[in-house]
Amino acid sequence: METIKHWFEALKGALLELLHWVEGFADSPSGATALFFIAFAESSFFPIPPDVLLIPLCIGDPSRAFLFAGLCSAGSVLGGVAGYGIGRWGGRPLLQKLFKAERLESVERYFDRYNAWAIGIAGLTPIPYKVFTLSGGAFAINFRVFLVASILARSLRFFALATLLYFFGEPIREFIENYLDWLSLAFVVLLIAGFVFAGGGLRRASRDSEASPEEQS
């Protein structure tokens, strides 16, 4: 038990050091470049989300907030493509060693059915994006769908963040850090509910239009 606790504390300390290292780029002339590469790395293996650097950069220079959001989005999407490639050419053999075939087939069916939604939700919410980029490659989901969903989701997330910081600055920082992920999740839930409701309405309308006049009367 003491050994586990020791390793946990060591891991926690390492992550905190990494977090402070990322935040340090906010006061560096190379902050924008660092943001791009951190967003790239986070999409496949790096544990610290780019928001940690995007927020102070936007607050420090609001006039470049949308440039920062664009760099962050581009880095994240390209990193997602790299993660997809890693999963595509190396992920499946590893998963086959770790999980039973039935379990893998179940997850693969999930990706086949919900691939665009799965990537979009991961790109917007607190769910680690790298989990879905690597899994998307491992289960060979349609790459075009993966790319479009990644571009839309990551751009929406980072540009929404930049917009809030551009207009409200430092006063909204605490709100973003505490609630943005949950608001994003709520947005996704409402979006899905809207599509489900609209789809149900379209199906009912289609059935009504196909019914004969006698049936309608």
Coordinates of C-alpha atoms in Angstrom, one line a residue:
M1 CA 0.0 0.0 0.0
E2 CA 2.8 2.4 0.9
T3 CA 4.5 1.6 -2.4
I4 CA 1.3 2.5 -4.4
K5 CA 1.0 5.7 -2.4
H6 CA 4.6 6.6 -3.1
W7 CA 4.2 6.0 -6.9
F8 CA 1.0 8.0 -6.9
E9 CA 2.6 11.0 -5.2
A10 CA 5.6 10.7 -7.6
L11 CA 3.2 10.7 -10.6
K12 CA 1.3 13.7 -9.2
G13 CA 4.5 15.6 -8.6
A14 CA 5.7 14.9 -12.2
L15 CA 2.4 16.1 -13.6
L16 CA 2.4 19.3 -11.6
E17 CA 5.9 20.0 -12.8
L18 CA 4.8 19.4 -16.4
L19 CA 1.8 21.7 -15.9
H20 CA 4.0 24.5 -14.6
W21 CA 6.4 23.9 -17.5
V22 CA 3.6 24.4 -20.0
E23 CA 2.2 27.4 -18.2
G24 CA 5.7 29.0 -18.3
F25 CA 5.4 29.4 -22.1
A26 CA 2.7 32.1 -21.5
D27 CA 5.4 34.6 -20.7
S28 CA 7.8 33.4 -23.5
P29 CA 8.3 34.9 -26.9
S30 CA 7.8 31.4 -28.3
G31 CA 4.4 30.9 -26.5
A32 CA 2.4 30.7 -29.8
T33 CA 4.8 28.1 -31.2
A34 CA 4.7 26.1 -28.0
L35 CA 0.9 26.2 -28.0
F36 CA 0.9 24.6 -31.5
F37 CA 3.2 21.8 -30.5
I38 CA 1.6 21.1 -27.2
A39 CA -1.8 20.9 -28.9
F40 CA -0.3 18.5 -31.4
A41 CA 1.3 16.3 -28.7
E42 CA -1.8 16.3 -26.5
S43 CA -3.8 14.7 -29.3
S44 CA -1.8 11.5 -29.1
F45 CA 0.3 11.1 -26.0
F46 CA 0.9 14.3 -24.0
P47 CA -1.1 14.5 -20.7
I48 CA -1.5 18.3 -20.4
P49 CA -4.4 19.9 -22.4
P50 CA -3.5 22.9 -24.5
D51 CA -6.2 25.0 -22.7
V52 CA -3.7 25.4 -19.9
L53 CA -1.5 27.6 -22.2
L54 CA -4.2 29.0 -24.5
I55 CA -6.0 30.7 -21.6
P56 CA -3.1 32.8 -20.3
L57 CA -1.9 33.6 -23.9
C58 CA -5.4 35.0 -24.8
I59 CA -5.6 37.0 -21.6
G60 CA -2.1 38.4 -22.1
D61 CA -2.7 39.5 -25.7
P62 CA -6.5 39.6 -26.5
S63 CA -5.8 41.0 -29.9
R64 CA -4.2 37.7 -30.9
A65 CA -6.8 35.5 -29.2
F66 CA -8.2 34.1 -32.4
L67 CA -4.7 33.5 -33.9
F68 CA -3.9 31.5 -30.8
A69 CA -7.2 29.6 -31.2
G70 CA -6.4 28.8 -34.8
L71 CA -2.9 27.6 -34.0
C72 CA -4.3 25.5 -31.2
S73 CA -7.0 24.0 -33.4
A74 CA -4.5 23.2 -36.2
G75 CA -2.0 21.6 -33.9
S76 CA -4.7 19.5 -32.2
V77 CA -6.2 18.3 -35.5
L78 CA -2.8 17.4 -37.0
G79 CA -1.9 15.7 -33.7
G80 CA -5.1 13.8 -34.0
V81 CA -4.1 12.6 -37.4
A82 CA -0.8 11.5 -36.0
G83 CA -2.7 9.7 -33.2
Y84 CA -4.9 8.1 -35.8
G85 CA -1.8 6.8 -37.6
I86 CA -0.3 5.5 -34.5
G87 CA -3.5 3.6 -33.7
R88 CA -3.9 2.4 -37.2
W89 CA -0.5 0.8 -37.6
G90 CA 0.3 -0.2 -34.0
G91 CA -2.8 0.0 -31.8
R92 CA -4.8 -3.0 -32.9
P93 CA -2.0 -5.6 -32.1
L94 CA -1.6 -4.0 -28.7
L95 CA -5.3 -4.1 -28.0
Q96 CA -5.5 -7.7 -29.0
K97 CA -3.0 -8.5 -26.3
L98 CA -4.8 -6.6 -23.6
F99 CA -8.5 -7.4 -24.3
K100 CA -10.6 -10.3 -25.4
A101 CA -11.7 -10.5 -29.0
E102 CA -15.4 -10.2 -28.0
R103 CA -14.7 -6.9 -26.2
L104 CA -12.8 -5.5 -29.2
E105 CA -15.5 -6.4 -31.6
S106 CA -18.1 -4.7 -29.4
V107 CA -16.1 -1.5 -29.3
E108 CA -15.5 -1.7 -33.0
R109 CA -19.2 -1.9 -33.7
Y110 CA -19.6 1.2 -31.5
F111 CA -17.1 3.1 -33.7
D112 CA -18.7 1.8 -36.9
R113 CA -22.1 3.2 -35.8
Y114 CA -21.1 6.4 -34.0
N115 CA -17.7 7.3 -35.4
A116 CA -18.4 11.0 -36.2
W117 CA -20.3 11.5 -33.0
A118 CA -17.6 9.7 -30.9
I119 CA -14.8 11.9 -32.3
G120 CA -16.9 15.1 -32.1
I121 CA -17.9 14.5 -28.5
A122 CA -14.3 13.7 -27.5
G123 CA -13.2 16.9 -29.3
L124 CA -15.6 19.1 -27.3
T125 CA -15.7 17.6 -23.9
P126 CA -13.4 16.7 -20.9
I127 CA -13.0 13.1 -22.4
P128 CA -9.3 12.9 -23.4
Y129 CA -9.1 13.4 -27.1
K130 CA -6.1 11.1 -27.5
V131 CA -8.2 8.1 -26.4
F132 CA -10.4 8.5 -29.5
T133 CA -7.7 9.4 -32.0
L134 CA -5.7 6.3 -31.1
S135 CA -8.9 4.2 -30.9
G136 CA -10.2 5.6 -34.1
G137 CA -7.0 4.5 -35.9
A138 CA -7.0 1.1 -34.2
F139 CA -10.5 0.4 -35.3
A140 CA -10.0 1.9 -38.7
I141 CA -12.9 4.3 -38.8
N142 CA -13.5 6.3 -41.9
F143 CA -10.6 8.8 -42.1
R144 CA -12.5 11.5 -43.8
V145 CA -15.2 11.4 -41.2
F146 CA -12.6 11.4 -38.5
L147 CA -10.9 14.4 -40.0
V148 CA -14.0 16.5 -40.5
A149 CA -15.3 15.7 -37.1
S150 CA -11.9 16.6 -35.5
I151 CA -11.7 19.9 -37.4
L152 CA -15.3 21.0 -36.4
A153 CA -15.1 19.8 -32.8
R154 CA -11.6 21.1 -31.9
S155 CA -12.2 24.5 -33.7
L156 CA -15.5 25.0 -31.9
R157 CA -13.9 24.3 -28.6
F158 CA -10.9 26.5 -28.9
F159 CA -12.5 29.4 -30.8
A160 CA -15.3 29.4 -28.2
L161 CA -12.7 29.7 -25.5
A162 CA -10.9 32.5 -27.3
T163 CA -14.1 34.4 -27.9
L164 CA -15.0 34.4 -24.2
L165 CA -11.5 35.5 -23.3
Y166 CA -11.4 38.2 -26.0
F167 CA -14.6 39.8 -24.7
F168 CA -14.3 39.2 -21.0
G169 CA -10.6 38.6 -20.3
E170 CA -9.3 37.7 -16.8
P171 CA -12.6 38.1 -15.0
I172 CA -14.0 35.0 -16.8
R173 CA -11.0 32.9 -16.3
E174 CA -12.2 31.2 -13.1
F175 CA -15.6 30.5 -14.7
I176 CA -13.9 28.9 -17.7
E177 CA -11.6 26.7 -15.6
N178 CA -14.4 25.5 -13.4
Y179 CA -17.3 25.1 -15.8
L180 CA -16.3 25.2 -19.5
D181 CA -15.9 21.4 -19.8
W182 CA -19.3 20.8 -18.2
L183 CA -20.9 23.4 -20.4
S184 CA -19.4 21.7 -23.5
L185 CA -20.7 18.4 -22.3
A186 CA -24.2 19.9 -21.8
F187 CA -24.0 21.4 -25.3
V188 CA -23.3 18.0 -26.8
V189 CA -26.1 16.4 -24.9
L190 CA -28.6 19.1 -26.1
L191 CA -27.2 18.8 -29.7
I192 CA -27.7 15.0 -29.7
A193 CA -31.2 15.4 -28.2
G194 CA -32.1 17.9 -30.9
F195 CA -31.0 15.6 -33.7
V196 CA -32.9 12.7 -32.1
F197 CA -36.0 14.8 -31.8
A198 CA -35.7 16.1 -35.3
G199 CA -35.1 12.6 -36.7
G200 CA -38.2 11.3 -34.9
G201 CA -40.2 14.1 -36.4
L202 CA -39.0 13.4 -39.9
R203 CA -39.8 9.7 -39.6
R204 CA -43.3 10.5 -38.5
A205 CA -43.8 13.0 -41.3
S206 CA -42.5 10.4 -43.8
R207 CA -44.9 7.7 -42.5
D208 CA -47.8 10.2 -42.7
S209 CA -47.0 11.2 -46.2
E210 CA -46.8 7.6 -47.3
A211 CA -50.2 6.7 -45.8
S212 CA -53.1 6.4 -48.1
P213 CA -56.0 8.9 -47.9
E214 CA -58.2 6.1 -46.4
E215 CA -55.7 5.5 -43.7
Q216 CA -55.3 9.2 -42.9
S217 CA -59.1 9.5 -42.7

